[in-house]
Short mmCIF file of C-alpha atoms in Angstrom, two decimals:
data_model
loop_
_atom_site.label_atom_id
_atom_site.label_comp_id
_atom_site.label_asym_id
_atom_site.label_seq_id
_atom_site.Cartn_x
_atom_site.Cartn_y
_atom_site.Cartn_z
CA MET A 1 58.14 174.19 49.48
CA LEU A 2 60.75 172.08 51.41
CA THR A 3 61.42 169.69 48.43
CA PRO A 4 64.17 171.84 46.81
CA ILE A 5 65.73 172.23 50.32
CA ILE A 6 65.69 168.57 50.86
CA ASP A 7 67.08 167.90 47.39
CA GLY A 8 69.98 170.36 48.16
CA ILE A 9 70.78 168.71 51.55
CA CYS A 10 70.70 165.20 49.96
CA ARG A 11 72.95 166.26 47.21
CA ALA A 12 75.46 168.07 49.45
CA GLU A 13 75.51 165.40 52.20
CA GLY A 14 74.84 162.35 50.22
CA PRO A 15 78.37 161.37 49.15
CA ARG A 16 79.87 162.02 52.57
CA LEU A 17 77.20 159.87 54.34
CA LEU A 18 77.38 157.12 51.71
CA ALA A 19 81.12 156.89 52.20
CA GLY A 20 80.69 156.32 55.89
CA LEU A 21 78.01 153.82 55.43
CA ILE A 22 79.89 151.83 52.91
CA ARG A 23 82.90 151.55 55.39
CA ARG A 24 80.39 150.21 57.97
CA VAL A 25 78.48 147.66 55.84
CA GLY A 26 81.19 146.67 53.43
CA ASP A 27 78.77 146.73 50.41
CA PHE A 28 78.25 149.53 47.82
CA GLU A 29 74.97 148.25 46.70
CA LEU A 30 73.46 147.88 50.15
CA ALA A 31 74.76 151.28 51.36
CA GLU A 32 73.25 152.94 48.34
CA ASP A 33 69.85 151.23 48.83
CA ALA A 34 69.91 152.30 52.49
CA MET A 35 70.81 155.90 51.62
CA GLN A 36 68.16 156.11 48.97
CA ASP A 37 65.56 154.81 51.43
CA ALA A 38 66.68 157.44 53.85
CA PHE A 39 66.26 160.18 51.41
CA ALA A 40 62.84 158.90 50.45
CA LYS A 41 61.87 158.86 54.18
CA ALA A 42 63.05 162.54 54.36
CA LEU A 43 60.85 163.44 51.54
CA GLU A 44 57.87 161.73 53.31
CA VAL A 45 58.49 163.10 56.85
CA TRP A 46 60.30 166.37 56.58
CA PRO A 47 57.49 168.36 54.77
CA ALA A 48 55.01 167.27 57.40
CA GLN A 49 57.19 167.67 60.54
CA GLY A 50 59.65 170.30 59.47
CA LEU A 51 63.36 170.10 58.96
CA PRO A 52 65.24 168.38 61.84
CA ALA A 53 67.86 170.29 63.72
CA ALA A 54 70.69 168.16 62.28
CA PRO A 55 69.44 166.98 58.91
CA ALA A 56 72.71 165.06 58.11
CA ALA A 57 72.57 163.23 61.36
CA TRP A 58 68.95 162.40 60.87
CA LEU A 59 69.68 160.94 57.41
CA THR A 60 72.63 158.98 58.83
CA THR A 61 70.55 157.40 61.59
CA VAL A 62 67.71 156.39 59.32
CA ALA A 63 70.15 154.99 56.72
CA ARG A 64 72.08 152.99 59.25
CA ARG A 65 68.86 151.47 60.74
CA ARG A 66 67.73 150.70 57.22
CA ALA A 67 71.11 148.93 56.46
CA ILE A 68 70.70 146.85 59.45
CA ASP A 69 67.23 145.74 58.26
CA LEU A 70 68.53 145.02 54.75
CA LEU A 71 71.53 143.01 56.28
CA ARG A 72 69.13 140.96 58.50
CA ARG A 73 66.94 140.10 55.43
CA ARG A 74 69.94 138.65 53.31
CA ALA A 75 70.26 134.96 54.01
CA ALA A 76 74.07 135.15 53.51
CA GLY A 77 74.52 137.95 55.96
CA PRO A 78 77.22 140.71 55.66
CA LEU A 79 80.42 140.01 53.81
CA TYR A 80 82.93 139.38 56.68
CA SER A 81 80.66 138.52 59.64
CA ASP A 82 77.65 136.46 60.50
CA GLU A 83 76.29 139.49 62.63
CA PRO A 84 75.33 142.90 61.48
CA PRO A 85 78.02 145.57 62.02
CA ASP A 86 77.63 147.72 65.14
CA MET A 87 76.08 150.72 63.48
CA ALA A 88 76.18 152.79 66.75
CA ALA A 89 80.03 152.47 66.99
CA PRO A 90 81.95 155.76 66.91
CA GLU A 91 83.94 156.77 63.74
CA GLY A 92 87.44 155.50 63.61
CA ASP A 93 86.82 152.37 65.50
CA ASP A 94 88.30 150.00 62.87
CA ALA A 95 90.89 147.59 63.97
CA ALA A 96 94.20 148.27 62.18
CA GLY A 97 97.95 147.42 62.66
CA ALA A 98 100.03 149.94 64.33
CA ASP A 99 102.06 150.67 61.14
CA THR A 100 98.85 151.27 59.20
CA GLN A 101 97.55 153.71 62.02
CA ALA A 102 100.81 155.50 62.03
CA TRP A 103 100.62 156.58 58.48
CA SER A 104 97.07 156.26 57.16
CA ILE A 105 94.53 159.02 57.12
CA GLU A 106 91.26 158.21 58.84
CA ASP A 107 88.85 159.66 56.31
CA ASP A 108 85.98 157.66 54.68
CA ARG A 109 86.00 159.47 51.35
CA LEU A 110 89.76 159.12 50.87
CA ARG A 111 89.34 155.45 51.57
CA LEU A 112 86.51 155.31 49.00
CA VAL A 113 88.82 156.96 46.42
CA PHE A 114 91.33 154.30 46.95
CA THR A 115 88.70 151.52 46.89
CA CYS A 116 87.25 152.77 43.67
CA CYS A 117 90.80 152.82 42.22
CA HIS A 118 91.82 149.32 42.98
CA PRO A 119 93.91 147.82 40.12
CA ALA A 120 91.54 144.84 39.97
CA ILE A 121 88.78 147.28 38.67
CA ALA A 122 88.87 148.33 35.02
CA GLN A 123 89.64 151.98 34.53
CA PRO A 124 86.27 153.01 32.99
CA ALA A 125 84.53 151.22 35.84
CA GLN A 126 86.70 153.04 38.45
CA ILE A 127 85.72 156.33 36.95
CA ALA A 128 82.06 155.45 36.78
CA LEU A 129 81.96 154.33 40.37
CA ALA A 130 83.75 157.46 41.62
CA LEU A 131 81.30 159.76 39.75
CA ARG A 132 78.45 157.69 41.41
CA THR A 133 79.78 157.59 45.05
CA LEU A 134 81.97 160.57 45.30
CA CYS A 135 79.98 163.10 43.08
CA GLY A 136 76.50 161.63 43.69
CA LEU A 137 75.81 161.48 39.87
CA SER A 138 72.84 159.38 38.68
CA THR A 139 73.35 156.55 36.17
CA ARG A 140 71.87 158.86 33.57
CA GLU A 141 74.34 161.67 34.21
CA ILE A 142 77.35 159.26 34.11
CA ALA A 143 76.09 157.87 30.86
CA ARG A 144 76.05 161.31 29.43
CA ALA A 145 79.60 161.81 30.58
CA PHE A 146 80.74 158.54 28.88
CA LEU A 147 78.53 159.33 25.82
CA GLU A 148 77.01 155.80 26.10
CA PRO A 149 73.58 154.23 26.68
CA GLU A 150 72.38 154.27 30.10
CA PRO A 151 71.90 150.33 30.38
CA THR A 152 75.82 150.19 29.53
CA THR A 153 76.69 152.57 32.38
CA ALA A 154 74.28 150.59 34.69
CA GLN A 155 75.97 147.31 33.93
CA ARG A 156 79.43 148.99 34.34
CA LEU A 157 78.47 150.10 37.80
CA VAL A 158 76.95 146.65 38.89
CA ARG A 159 80.27 144.87 37.65
CA ALA A 160 82.47 147.26 39.61
CA LYS A 161 80.49 146.76 42.77
CA ARG A 162 80.30 142.97 42.31
CA LYS A 163 84.16 142.88 41.72
CA ILE A 164 84.78 144.66 45.05
CA LEU A 165 82.50 142.14 46.90
CA ASP A 166 83.91 139.07 45.15
CA ALA A 167 87.47 140.14 45.36
CA ARG A 168 86.98 141.36 48.97
CA ILE A 169 88.77 144.66 48.05
CA PRO A 170 89.54 146.30 51.38
CA TYR A 171 87.90 149.61 52.15
CA GLU A 172 91.18 151.44 53.18
CA VAL A 173 94.03 153.56 52.21
CA PRO A 174 96.76 150.88 51.15
CA SER A 175 100.17 150.44 52.64
CA ARG A 176 103.10 152.54 51.38
CA GLU A 177 104.33 149.67 49.10
CA LEU A 178 101.01 149.42 47.40
CA LEU A 179 100.52 153.15 46.83
CA PRO A 180 102.51 153.52 43.51
CA GLU A 181 100.14 151.13 41.51
CA ARG A 182 97.19 153.30 42.56
CA LEU A 183 98.40 156.82 42.92
CA SER A 184 98.05 158.14 39.33
CA THR A 185 94.38 156.85 39.22
CA VAL A 186 93.61 158.31 42.49
CA LEU A 187 94.92 161.64 41.50
CA GLY A 188 92.91 161.42 38.48
CA VAL A 189 89.83 160.58 40.24
CA VAL A 190 90.18 163.57 42.57
CA TYR A 191 90.62 165.86 39.59
CA LEU A 192 87.70 164.24 37.96
CA VAL A 193 85.59 165.15 41.10
CA PHE A 194 86.92 168.78 40.92
CA ASN A 195 86.19 169.05 37.18
CA GLU A 196 82.51 167.77 37.63
CA GLY A 197 82.12 170.65 40.40
CA TYR A 198 83.99 173.28 38.19
CA ALA A 199 82.00 172.51 34.98
CA SER A 200 79.04 170.39 35.77
CA THR A 201 77.86 167.83 33.17
CA ASP A 202 74.29 168.37 34.23
CA GLY A 203 72.07 170.65 36.14
CA ASP A 204 71.14 174.34 35.92
CA GLY A 205 74.48 175.73 37.23
CA LEU A 206 77.96 175.63 35.81
CA VAL A 207 79.64 175.18 39.13
CA ARG A 208 78.97 172.85 42.16
CA THR A 209 80.84 174.41 44.93
CA ASP A 210 80.49 171.34 47.09
CA LEU A 211 82.27 169.07 44.77
CA CYS A 212 85.11 171.64 44.21
CA SER A 213 85.59 172.01 47.90
CA GLU A 214 85.45 168.28 48.39
CA ALA A 215 88.06 167.62 45.81
CA ILE A 216 90.39 170.36 47.25
CA ARG A 217 89.95 168.77 50.72
CA LEU A 218 90.83 165.30 49.36
CA GLY A 219 93.81 166.94 47.52
CA ARG A 220 95.01 168.32 50.86
CA LEU A 221 94.87 164.94 52.48
CA LEU A 222 96.82 163.40 49.69
CA VAL A 223 99.51 165.85 50.15
CA GLU A 224 99.50 165.17 53.87
CA LEU A 225 99.64 161.48 53.15
CA LEU A 226 102.38 161.79 50.50
CA PRO A 227 104.42 164.92 51.38
CA GLU A 228 107.26 163.84 49.11
CA GLU A 229 105.02 163.32 46.13
CA PRO A 230 105.20 166.33 43.75
CA GLU A 231 102.29 165.38 41.62
CA ALA A 232 99.98 165.31 44.62
CA GLN A 233 101.19 168.82 45.30
CA GLY A 234 100.69 169.83 41.62
CA LEU A 235 97.13 168.54 41.65
CA LEU A 236 96.33 170.57 44.81
CA ALA A 237 97.90 173.65 43.31
CA LEU A 238 95.95 173.28 40.01
CA MET A 239 92.64 172.99 41.85
CA LEU A 240 93.43 175.93 44.01
CA LEU A 241 94.36 178.21 41.08
CA HIS A 242 91.29 177.12 39.09
CA ASP A 243 88.93 177.54 42.06
CA ALA A 244 90.26 181.00 42.87
CA ARG A 245 88.52 182.19 39.69
CA ARG A 246 85.18 180.73 40.63
CA ALA A 247 83.17 183.94 41.67
CA SER A 248 84.00 185.57 38.19
CA ARG A 249 83.07 182.71 35.81
CA ILE A 250 79.32 183.36 35.57
CA ASP A 251 77.62 186.61 34.95
CA ALA A 252 74.36 187.94 36.37
CA ALA A 253 72.35 186.25 33.59
CA GLY A 254 73.99 182.89 34.21
CA ALA A 255 76.30 182.87 31.26
CA LEU A 256 79.87 181.64 31.24
CA VAL A 257 82.38 184.52 31.26
CA PRO A 258 85.51 183.59 29.33
CA LEU A 259 88.80 183.86 31.12
CA GLU A 260 90.08 187.04 29.38
CA GLU A 261 86.75 188.98 30.27
CA GLN A 262 86.65 187.95 33.90
CA ASP A 263 86.80 190.63 36.57
CA ARG A 264 90.18 189.88 38.13
CA SER A 265 89.43 191.90 41.19
CA ARG A 266 87.07 189.17 42.26
CA TRP A 267 89.72 186.44 42.01
CA GLN A 268 90.69 184.94 45.42
CA GLN A 269 94.28 186.19 45.90
CA ASP A 270 94.90 184.02 49.06
CA ALA A 271 94.03 180.83 47.11
CA ILE A 272 96.31 182.00 44.18
CA ALA A 273 99.21 182.59 46.59
CA GLU A 274 98.57 179.19 48.18
CA GLY A 275 98.36 177.63 44.85
CA VAL A 276 101.54 179.18 43.52
CA ALA A 277 103.47 178.33 46.86
CA THR A 278 102.29 174.76 46.58
CA LEU A 279 103.31 174.52 42.95
CA GLU A 280 106.83 175.95 43.71
CA ALA A 281 107.25 173.35 46.45
CA ALA A 282 106.41 170.65 43.91
CA LEU A 283 108.82 172.01 41.25
CA ARG A 284 111.70 172.07 43.78
CA ARG A 285 111.60 168.27 43.72
CA ARG A 286 112.57 168.38 40.05
CA ARG A 287 110.22 165.53 39.18
CA ARG A 288 107.93 167.02 36.52
CA GLY A 289 104.60 165.61 35.93
CA PRO A 290 101.28 166.55 34.09
CA TYR A 291 99.62 168.19 37.10
CA GLN A 292 102.52 170.42 37.80
CA LEU A 293 102.63 171.48 34.11
CA GLN A 294 98.92 172.30 34.29
CA ALA A 295 99.37 174.06 37.49
CA ALA A 296 102.19 176.22 35.94
CA ILE A 297 99.83 177.16 33.13
CA ALA A 298 97.07 178.04 35.63
CA ALA A 299 99.65 180.13 37.65
CA LEU A 300 100.52 182.26 34.52
CA HIS A 301 96.79 183.06 33.97
CA ALA A 302 96.40 183.79 37.64
CA GLN A 303 99.37 186.10 38.00
CA ALA A 304 98.77 188.18 34.93
CA GLU A 305 97.31 191.48 36.09
CA GLN A 306 95.52 192.02 32.61
CA ALA A 307 94.55 189.62 30.02
CA ASP A 308 96.80 191.20 27.48
CA ALA A 309 99.66 190.71 29.96
CA THR A 310 99.30 186.90 29.70
CA ASP A 311 102.60 185.26 28.80
CA TRP A 312 101.15 183.13 25.88
CA GLU A 313 104.53 182.11 24.67
CA GLN A 314 105.43 180.46 27.81
CA ILE A 315 101.95 178.88 28.08
CA ALA A 316 102.32 177.41 24.57
CA ALA A 317 105.68 175.89 25.68
CA LEU A 318 104.17 174.43 28.68
CA TYR A 319 101.44 172.87 26.62
CA ALA A 320 104.09 171.41 24.35
CA GLY A 321 105.56 169.70 27.36
CA LEU A 322 102.25 168.58 28.66
CA LEU A 323 101.46 167.04 25.27
CA HIS A 324 104.71 165.10 25.49
CA GLU A 325 103.84 163.91 29.12
CA GLN A 326 100.09 163.34 28.47
CA PRO A 327 99.38 163.11 24.79
CA GLY A 328 95.78 163.26 23.81
CA PRO A 329 93.32 165.27 21.45
CA VAL A 330 92.07 167.43 24.24
CA VAL A 331 95.55 168.47 25.35
CA GLU A 332 96.19 169.15 21.56
CA LEU A 333 93.28 171.40 21.43
CA ASN A 334 94.32 173.48 24.27
CA ALA A 335 97.82 173.53 22.77
CA ALA A 336 96.33 174.70 19.38
CA VAL A 337 94.62 177.65 21.11
CA ALA A 338 97.69 178.67 23.06
CA LEU A 339 99.68 178.64 19.94
CA ALA A 340 97.13 180.83 18.21
CA MET A 341 97.15 183.21 21.09
CA ALA A 342 100.88 183.37 20.99
CA ARG A 343 101.63 183.58 17.39
CA GLY A 344 98.47 184.35 15.59
CA PRO A 345 94.99 182.54 14.72
CA GLU A 346 96.07 181.04 11.47
CA GLN A 347 98.53 178.53 13.11
CA GLY A 348 96.01 177.52 15.65
CA LEU A 349 93.18 177.06 13.08
CA ALA A 350 95.34 174.85 10.94
CA TRP A 351 96.09 172.63 14.15
CA ILE A 352 92.37 172.55 15.08
CA ASP A 353 91.36 171.41 11.52
CA ARG A 354 93.78 168.66 11.68
CA LEU A 355 92.11 167.60 14.87
CA ASP A 356 88.73 167.89 13.28
CA ARG A 357 89.68 165.68 10.47
CA ASP A 358 90.94 162.97 12.93
CA GLY A 359 87.51 162.88 14.40
CA GLU A 360 88.45 161.94 17.96
CA LEU A 361 86.74 165.16 19.24
CA SER A 362 83.68 164.91 16.99
CA ALA A 363 81.31 164.96 20.10
CA TYR A 364 83.40 167.65 21.98
CA HIS A 365 81.78 171.06 21.83
CA LEU A 366 84.95 173.02 22.62
CA LEU A 367 86.66 172.25 19.38
CA PRO A 368 84.03 173.96 17.13
CA ALA A 369 83.79 176.73 19.88
CA ALA A 370 87.52 177.24 19.74
CA ARG A 371 87.59 177.36 15.96
CA ALA A 372 84.63 179.88 16.12
CA ASP A 373 86.56 182.20 18.35
CA LEU A 374 89.62 182.17 16.27
CA LEU A 375 87.64 182.83 13.15
CA ARG A 376 85.76 185.72 14.82
CA ARG A 377 89.18 187.04 15.79
CA LEU A 378 90.11 187.05 12.13
CA GLY A 379 86.80 188.74 11.14
CA ARG A 380 85.64 185.67 9.25
CA LEU A 381 82.15 186.09 10.88
CA SER A 382 80.07 183.89 8.70
CA GLU A 383 82.42 180.91 9.20
CA ALA A 384 82.53 181.71 12.82
CA ALA A 385 78.84 181.64 13.00
CA LEU A 386 78.73 178.12 11.44
CA SER A 387 81.18 176.77 13.96
CA TYR A 388 79.20 178.41 16.82
CA ARG A 389 76.18 176.54 15.66
CA ALA A 390 78.17 173.38 15.63
CA ALA A 391 79.29 173.96 19.21
CA LEU A 392 75.65 174.67 20.21
CA ALA A 393 74.54 171.25 18.74
CA LEU A 394 76.92 169.53 21.12
CA VAL A 395 76.98 171.68 24.39
CA ARG A 396 75.11 170.60 27.41
CA SER A 397 75.81 173.24 30.10
CA PRO A 398 73.16 176.01 30.14
CA ALA A 399 75.88 178.58 31.04
CA GLU A 400 78.08 177.64 28.10
CA ARG A 401 75.08 177.55 25.88
CA LEU A 402 74.12 180.99 26.82
CA TYR A 403 77.65 182.20 26.13
CA LEU A 404 77.83 180.57 22.70
CA GLU A 405 74.37 181.99 21.74
CA ARG A 406 75.59 185.52 22.50
CA ARG A 407 78.60 184.92 20.27
CA LEU A 408 76.52 183.61 17.55
CA THR A 409 74.18 186.50 17.70
CA ALA A 410 77.15 188.91 17.57
CA CYS A 411 78.54 187.22 14.55
CA THR A 412 75.21 186.97 12.62
CA ALA A 413 74.71 190.77 13.39
CA GLY A 414 78.21 191.40 11.89
CA ARG A 415 79.92 192.25 15.16
CA GLY A 416 83.28 190.90 15.72
CA PRO A 417 84.96 192.43 18.70
CA ALA A 418 88.67 192.79 18.85
CA GLY A 419 90.52 190.13 20.74
CA ALA A 420 89.97 186.37 20.87
CA SER A 421 87.91 184.83 23.63
CA ARG A 422 88.11 181.24 24.58
CA GLN A 423 86.59 178.98 27.03
CA SER A 424 89.09 178.09 29.67
CA PRO A 425 88.84 175.44 32.43
#
């Protein structure tokens, strides 16, 4: 059966091809329609004729031809010209000023990130559009991430695309003067792409390697673009340090393996070394930020030879700094777990209970999961089982669900192994 192979190719290549097509036609909606038609054509033709030698090139050619057809059918024509764009023109043929050429990076997906993050677009719409175009998520999947009805998400996406057209937002990396107003959002979107790959909101697998690799690639481009910006370096370091653990996060049955139980011999030491070096370069600039703090936490985990050698006191202190820089209930939850690991489960449980009463994380499965693990550590197995059930009612990832089910089974059987385990990003 070719269909799963075709689906895999479309999923892996789709965002990259879409970014290039958007640059050429200047219209998100039209580019998406053309790509969807190309995918549909592949499903029709490839099973009968076999896979082409270069599937991505085949899809690009079909999508470009379809885009030309769609442009010709529109009475108003394309946005900036009365003629269809030259779809056969080579990459990098855009006219640009000498100053822009001197400092900009010619990368369609980086341009797409900056376009999605234009300040004229509302932040929730920026995130939704990035998930759609850079991650290739469906409207249904994005709605699940936002915990909102699918029609609401669909309207959000339509408004964002219309805003880009109506405001004639350029598809480009902005000039140096305009970077500050978009930088924090751009970094956030790149990390969002990484997180979607590292802990996928949908699908059978926990990890989407293509998205993790793409986010790291974009992170490298941002560091190249902004070599003096420590937060860009901090983000790259953070992604490298997390990604270094990828091979050890899922067991043979497809269940999540918590950080303390991972086989550290499978961690990628070259990625850890690069992440630590990148973080140290950022810290030398003495302009602390949230990504540097998170990378410092990840570095402490990555450099501990054994789980029981982890410097939880320092991690708890770093979370306190992160909470000051980036206050929010999810950061508080992580800080509570770090405090529990450093000074005993009771203090962490008290903090988690306060967060639960506030209600902001009522739909977040990691809150009851964290409480369950701390209760299990204390030997309060019946209470732990209740919290595991609460987490199972909220979790979506099959890998995390299997992990929680195992913990629940152990608690109901009266088994409470020594040592807390927690889910870590």
